[in-house]
mmCIF file with all atom_site columns, C-alpha atoms in Angstrom:
data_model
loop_
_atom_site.group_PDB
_atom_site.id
_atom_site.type_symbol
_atom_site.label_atom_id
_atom_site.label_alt_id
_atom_site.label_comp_id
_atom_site.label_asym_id
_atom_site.label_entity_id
_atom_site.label_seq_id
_atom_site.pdbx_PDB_ins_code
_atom_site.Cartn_x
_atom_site.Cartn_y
_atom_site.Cartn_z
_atom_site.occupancy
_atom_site.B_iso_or_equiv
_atom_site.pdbx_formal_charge
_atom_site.auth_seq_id
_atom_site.auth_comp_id
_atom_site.auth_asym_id
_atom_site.auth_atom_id
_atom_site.pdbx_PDB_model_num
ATOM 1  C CA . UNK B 1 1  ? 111.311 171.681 71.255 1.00 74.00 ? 13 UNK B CA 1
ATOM 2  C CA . UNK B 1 2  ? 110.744 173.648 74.386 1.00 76.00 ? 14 UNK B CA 1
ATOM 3  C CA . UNK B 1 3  ? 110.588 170.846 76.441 1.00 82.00 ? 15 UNK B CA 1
ATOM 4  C CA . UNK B 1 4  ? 114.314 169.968 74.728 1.00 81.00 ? 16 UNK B CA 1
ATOM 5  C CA . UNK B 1 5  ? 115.461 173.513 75.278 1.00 82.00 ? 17 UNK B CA 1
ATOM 6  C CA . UNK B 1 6  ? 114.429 172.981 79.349 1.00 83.00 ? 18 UNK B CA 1
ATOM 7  C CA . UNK B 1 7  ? 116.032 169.387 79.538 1.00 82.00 ? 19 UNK B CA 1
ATOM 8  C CA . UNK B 1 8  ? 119.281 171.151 77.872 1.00 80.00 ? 20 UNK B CA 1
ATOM 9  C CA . UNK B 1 9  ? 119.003 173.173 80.576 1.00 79.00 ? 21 UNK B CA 1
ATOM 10 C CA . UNK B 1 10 ? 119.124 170.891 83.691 1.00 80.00 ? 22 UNK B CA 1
ATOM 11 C CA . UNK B 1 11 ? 121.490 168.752 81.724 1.00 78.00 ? 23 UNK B CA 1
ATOM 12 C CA . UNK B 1 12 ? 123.976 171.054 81.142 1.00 75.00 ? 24 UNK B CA 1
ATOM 13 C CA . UNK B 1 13 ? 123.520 172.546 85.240 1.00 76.00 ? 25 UNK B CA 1
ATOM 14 C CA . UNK B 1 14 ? 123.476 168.788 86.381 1.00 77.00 ? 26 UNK B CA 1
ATOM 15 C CA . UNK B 1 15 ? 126.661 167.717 84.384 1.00 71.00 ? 27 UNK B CA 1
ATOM 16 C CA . UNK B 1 16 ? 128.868 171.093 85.735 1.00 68.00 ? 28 UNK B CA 1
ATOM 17 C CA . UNK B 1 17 ? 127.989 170.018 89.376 1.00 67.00 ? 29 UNK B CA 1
ATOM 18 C CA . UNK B 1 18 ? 128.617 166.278 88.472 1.00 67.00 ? 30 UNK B CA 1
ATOM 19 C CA . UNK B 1 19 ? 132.171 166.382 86.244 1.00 63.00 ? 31 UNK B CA 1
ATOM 20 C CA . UNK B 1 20 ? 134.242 169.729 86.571 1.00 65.00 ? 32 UNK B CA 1
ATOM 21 C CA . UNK B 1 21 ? 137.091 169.576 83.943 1.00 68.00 ? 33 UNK B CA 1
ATOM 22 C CA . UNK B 1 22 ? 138.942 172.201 82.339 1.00 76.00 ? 34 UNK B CA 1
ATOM 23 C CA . UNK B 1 23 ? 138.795 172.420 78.344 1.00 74.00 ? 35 UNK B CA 1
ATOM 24 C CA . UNK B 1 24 ? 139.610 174.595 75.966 1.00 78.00 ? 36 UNK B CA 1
ATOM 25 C CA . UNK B 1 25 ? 136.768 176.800 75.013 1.00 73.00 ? 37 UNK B CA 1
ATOM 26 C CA . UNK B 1 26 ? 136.429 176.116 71.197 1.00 79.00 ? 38 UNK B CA 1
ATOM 27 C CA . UNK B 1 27 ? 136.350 172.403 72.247 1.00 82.00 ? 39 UNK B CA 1
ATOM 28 C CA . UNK B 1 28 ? 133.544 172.532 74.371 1.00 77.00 ? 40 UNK B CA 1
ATOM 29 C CA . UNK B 1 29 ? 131.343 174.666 71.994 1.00 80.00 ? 41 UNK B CA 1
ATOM 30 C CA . UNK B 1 30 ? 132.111 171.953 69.409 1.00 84.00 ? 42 UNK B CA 1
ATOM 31 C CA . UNK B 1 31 ? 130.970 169.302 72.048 1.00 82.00 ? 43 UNK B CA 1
ATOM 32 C CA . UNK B 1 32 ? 127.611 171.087 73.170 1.00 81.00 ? 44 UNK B CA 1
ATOM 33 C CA . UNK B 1 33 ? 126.312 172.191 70.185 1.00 86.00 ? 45 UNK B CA 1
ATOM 34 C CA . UNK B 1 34 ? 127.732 169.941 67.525 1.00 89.00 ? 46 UNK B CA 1
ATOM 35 C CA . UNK B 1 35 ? 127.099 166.788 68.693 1.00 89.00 ? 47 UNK B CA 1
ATOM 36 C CA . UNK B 1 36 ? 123.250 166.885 69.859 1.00 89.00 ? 48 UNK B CA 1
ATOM 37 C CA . UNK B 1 37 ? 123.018 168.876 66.422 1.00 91.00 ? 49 UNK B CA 1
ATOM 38 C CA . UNK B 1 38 ? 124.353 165.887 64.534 1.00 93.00 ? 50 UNK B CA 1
ATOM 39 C CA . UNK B 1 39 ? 122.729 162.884 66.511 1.00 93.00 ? 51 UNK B CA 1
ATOM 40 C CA . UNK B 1 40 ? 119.448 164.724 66.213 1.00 93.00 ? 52 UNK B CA 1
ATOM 41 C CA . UNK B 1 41 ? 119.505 165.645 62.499 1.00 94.00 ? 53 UNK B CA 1
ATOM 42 C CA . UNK B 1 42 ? 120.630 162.290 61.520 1.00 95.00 ? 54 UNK B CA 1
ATOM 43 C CA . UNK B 1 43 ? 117.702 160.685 63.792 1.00 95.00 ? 55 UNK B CA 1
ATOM 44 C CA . UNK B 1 44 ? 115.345 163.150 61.906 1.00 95.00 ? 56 UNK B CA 1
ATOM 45 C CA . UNK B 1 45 ? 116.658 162.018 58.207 1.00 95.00 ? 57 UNK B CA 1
ATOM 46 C CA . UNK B 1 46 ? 116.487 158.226 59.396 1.00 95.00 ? 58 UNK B CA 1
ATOM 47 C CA . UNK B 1 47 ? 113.365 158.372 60.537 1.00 94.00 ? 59 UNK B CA 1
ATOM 48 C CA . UNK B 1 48 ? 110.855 156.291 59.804 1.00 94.00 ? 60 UNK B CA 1
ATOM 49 C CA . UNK B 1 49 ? 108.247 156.692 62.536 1.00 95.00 ? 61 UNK B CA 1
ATOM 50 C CA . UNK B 1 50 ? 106.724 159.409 63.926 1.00 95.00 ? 62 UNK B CA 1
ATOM 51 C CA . UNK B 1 51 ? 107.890 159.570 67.106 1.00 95.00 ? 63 UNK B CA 1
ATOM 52 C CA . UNK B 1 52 ? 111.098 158.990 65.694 1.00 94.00 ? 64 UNK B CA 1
ATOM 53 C CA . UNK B 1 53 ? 110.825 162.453 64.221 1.00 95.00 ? 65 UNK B CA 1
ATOM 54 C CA . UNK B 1 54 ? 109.672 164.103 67.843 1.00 94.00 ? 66 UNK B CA 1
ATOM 55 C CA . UNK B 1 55 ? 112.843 162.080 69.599 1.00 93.00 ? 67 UNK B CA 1
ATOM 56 C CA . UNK B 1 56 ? 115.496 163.727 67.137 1.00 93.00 ? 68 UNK B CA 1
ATOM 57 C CA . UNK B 1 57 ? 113.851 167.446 67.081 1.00 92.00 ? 69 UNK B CA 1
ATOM 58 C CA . UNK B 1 58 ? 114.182 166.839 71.216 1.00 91.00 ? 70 UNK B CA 1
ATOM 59 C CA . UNK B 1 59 ? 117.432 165.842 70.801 1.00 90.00 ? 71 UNK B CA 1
ATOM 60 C CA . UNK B 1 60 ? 118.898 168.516 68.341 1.00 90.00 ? 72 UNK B CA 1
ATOM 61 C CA . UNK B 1 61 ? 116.739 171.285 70.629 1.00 89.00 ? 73 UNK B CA 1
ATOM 62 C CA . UNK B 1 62 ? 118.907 170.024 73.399 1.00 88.00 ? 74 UNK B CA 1
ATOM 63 C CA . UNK B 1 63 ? 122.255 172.294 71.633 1.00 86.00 ? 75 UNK B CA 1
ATOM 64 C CA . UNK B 1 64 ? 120.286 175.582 72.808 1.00 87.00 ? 76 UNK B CA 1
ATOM 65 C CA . UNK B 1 65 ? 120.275 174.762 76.612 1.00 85.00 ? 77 UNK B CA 1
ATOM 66 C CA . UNK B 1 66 ? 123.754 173.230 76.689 1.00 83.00 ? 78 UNK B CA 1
ATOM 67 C CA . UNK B 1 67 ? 124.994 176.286 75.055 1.00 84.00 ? 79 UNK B CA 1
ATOM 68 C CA . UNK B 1 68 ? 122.873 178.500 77.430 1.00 84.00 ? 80 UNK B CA 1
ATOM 69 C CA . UNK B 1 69 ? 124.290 177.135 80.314 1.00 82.00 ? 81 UNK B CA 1
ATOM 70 C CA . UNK B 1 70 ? 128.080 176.923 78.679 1.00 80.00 ? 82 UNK B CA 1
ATOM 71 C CA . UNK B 1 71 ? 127.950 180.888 77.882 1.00 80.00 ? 83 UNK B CA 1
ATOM 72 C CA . UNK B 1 72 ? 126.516 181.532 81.794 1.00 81.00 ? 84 UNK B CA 1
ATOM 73 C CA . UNK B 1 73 ? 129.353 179.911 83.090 1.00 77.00 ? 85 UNK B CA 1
ATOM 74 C CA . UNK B 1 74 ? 131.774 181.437 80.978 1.00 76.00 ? 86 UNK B CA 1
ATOM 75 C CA . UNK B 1 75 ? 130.586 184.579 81.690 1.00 79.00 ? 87 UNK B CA 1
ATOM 76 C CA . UNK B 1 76 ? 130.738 184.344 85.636 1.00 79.00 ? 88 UNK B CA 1
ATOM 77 C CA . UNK B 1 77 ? 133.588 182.819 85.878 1.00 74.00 ? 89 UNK B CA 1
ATOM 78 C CA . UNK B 1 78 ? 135.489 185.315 83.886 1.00 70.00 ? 90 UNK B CA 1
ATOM 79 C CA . UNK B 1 79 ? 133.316 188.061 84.434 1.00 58.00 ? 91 UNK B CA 1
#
């Protein structure tokens, strides 16, 4: 999970310098932490392998870095 908390991370920093576009905040919450949060819990109930399993936990831990780097942003820019 920690690992999928650091790739949330550098995902979330890469994709800001990459795509700049204004949204509404509510929307964008929605976006980071609802739909890695659904993907990943439906890839855990699915499951049928193992590693299975470990690919949706790193997937759903990925909604904790996006939504790090979405509140650091909000917070400098409007600081």
């Amino acid at each position: 999970m920690l690992i999928g908390v650091a790739v949330g991370l550098l995902g979330g920093t890469a994709a800001l310098a990459v795509n700049h576009v204004r949204m509404r905040p509510d929307v964008a919450i929605a976006l980071v932490v609802g739909f890695p949060s659904v993907v990943g819990l439906l890839v855990i109930l699915l499951a049928r392998r193992r590693w299975l399993t470990a690919l949706g936990v790193f997937i759903l831990a990925l909604a904790p870095g996006w939504f790090a780097v979405l509140a650091v942003i909000e917070v400098t820019s409007h600081g």
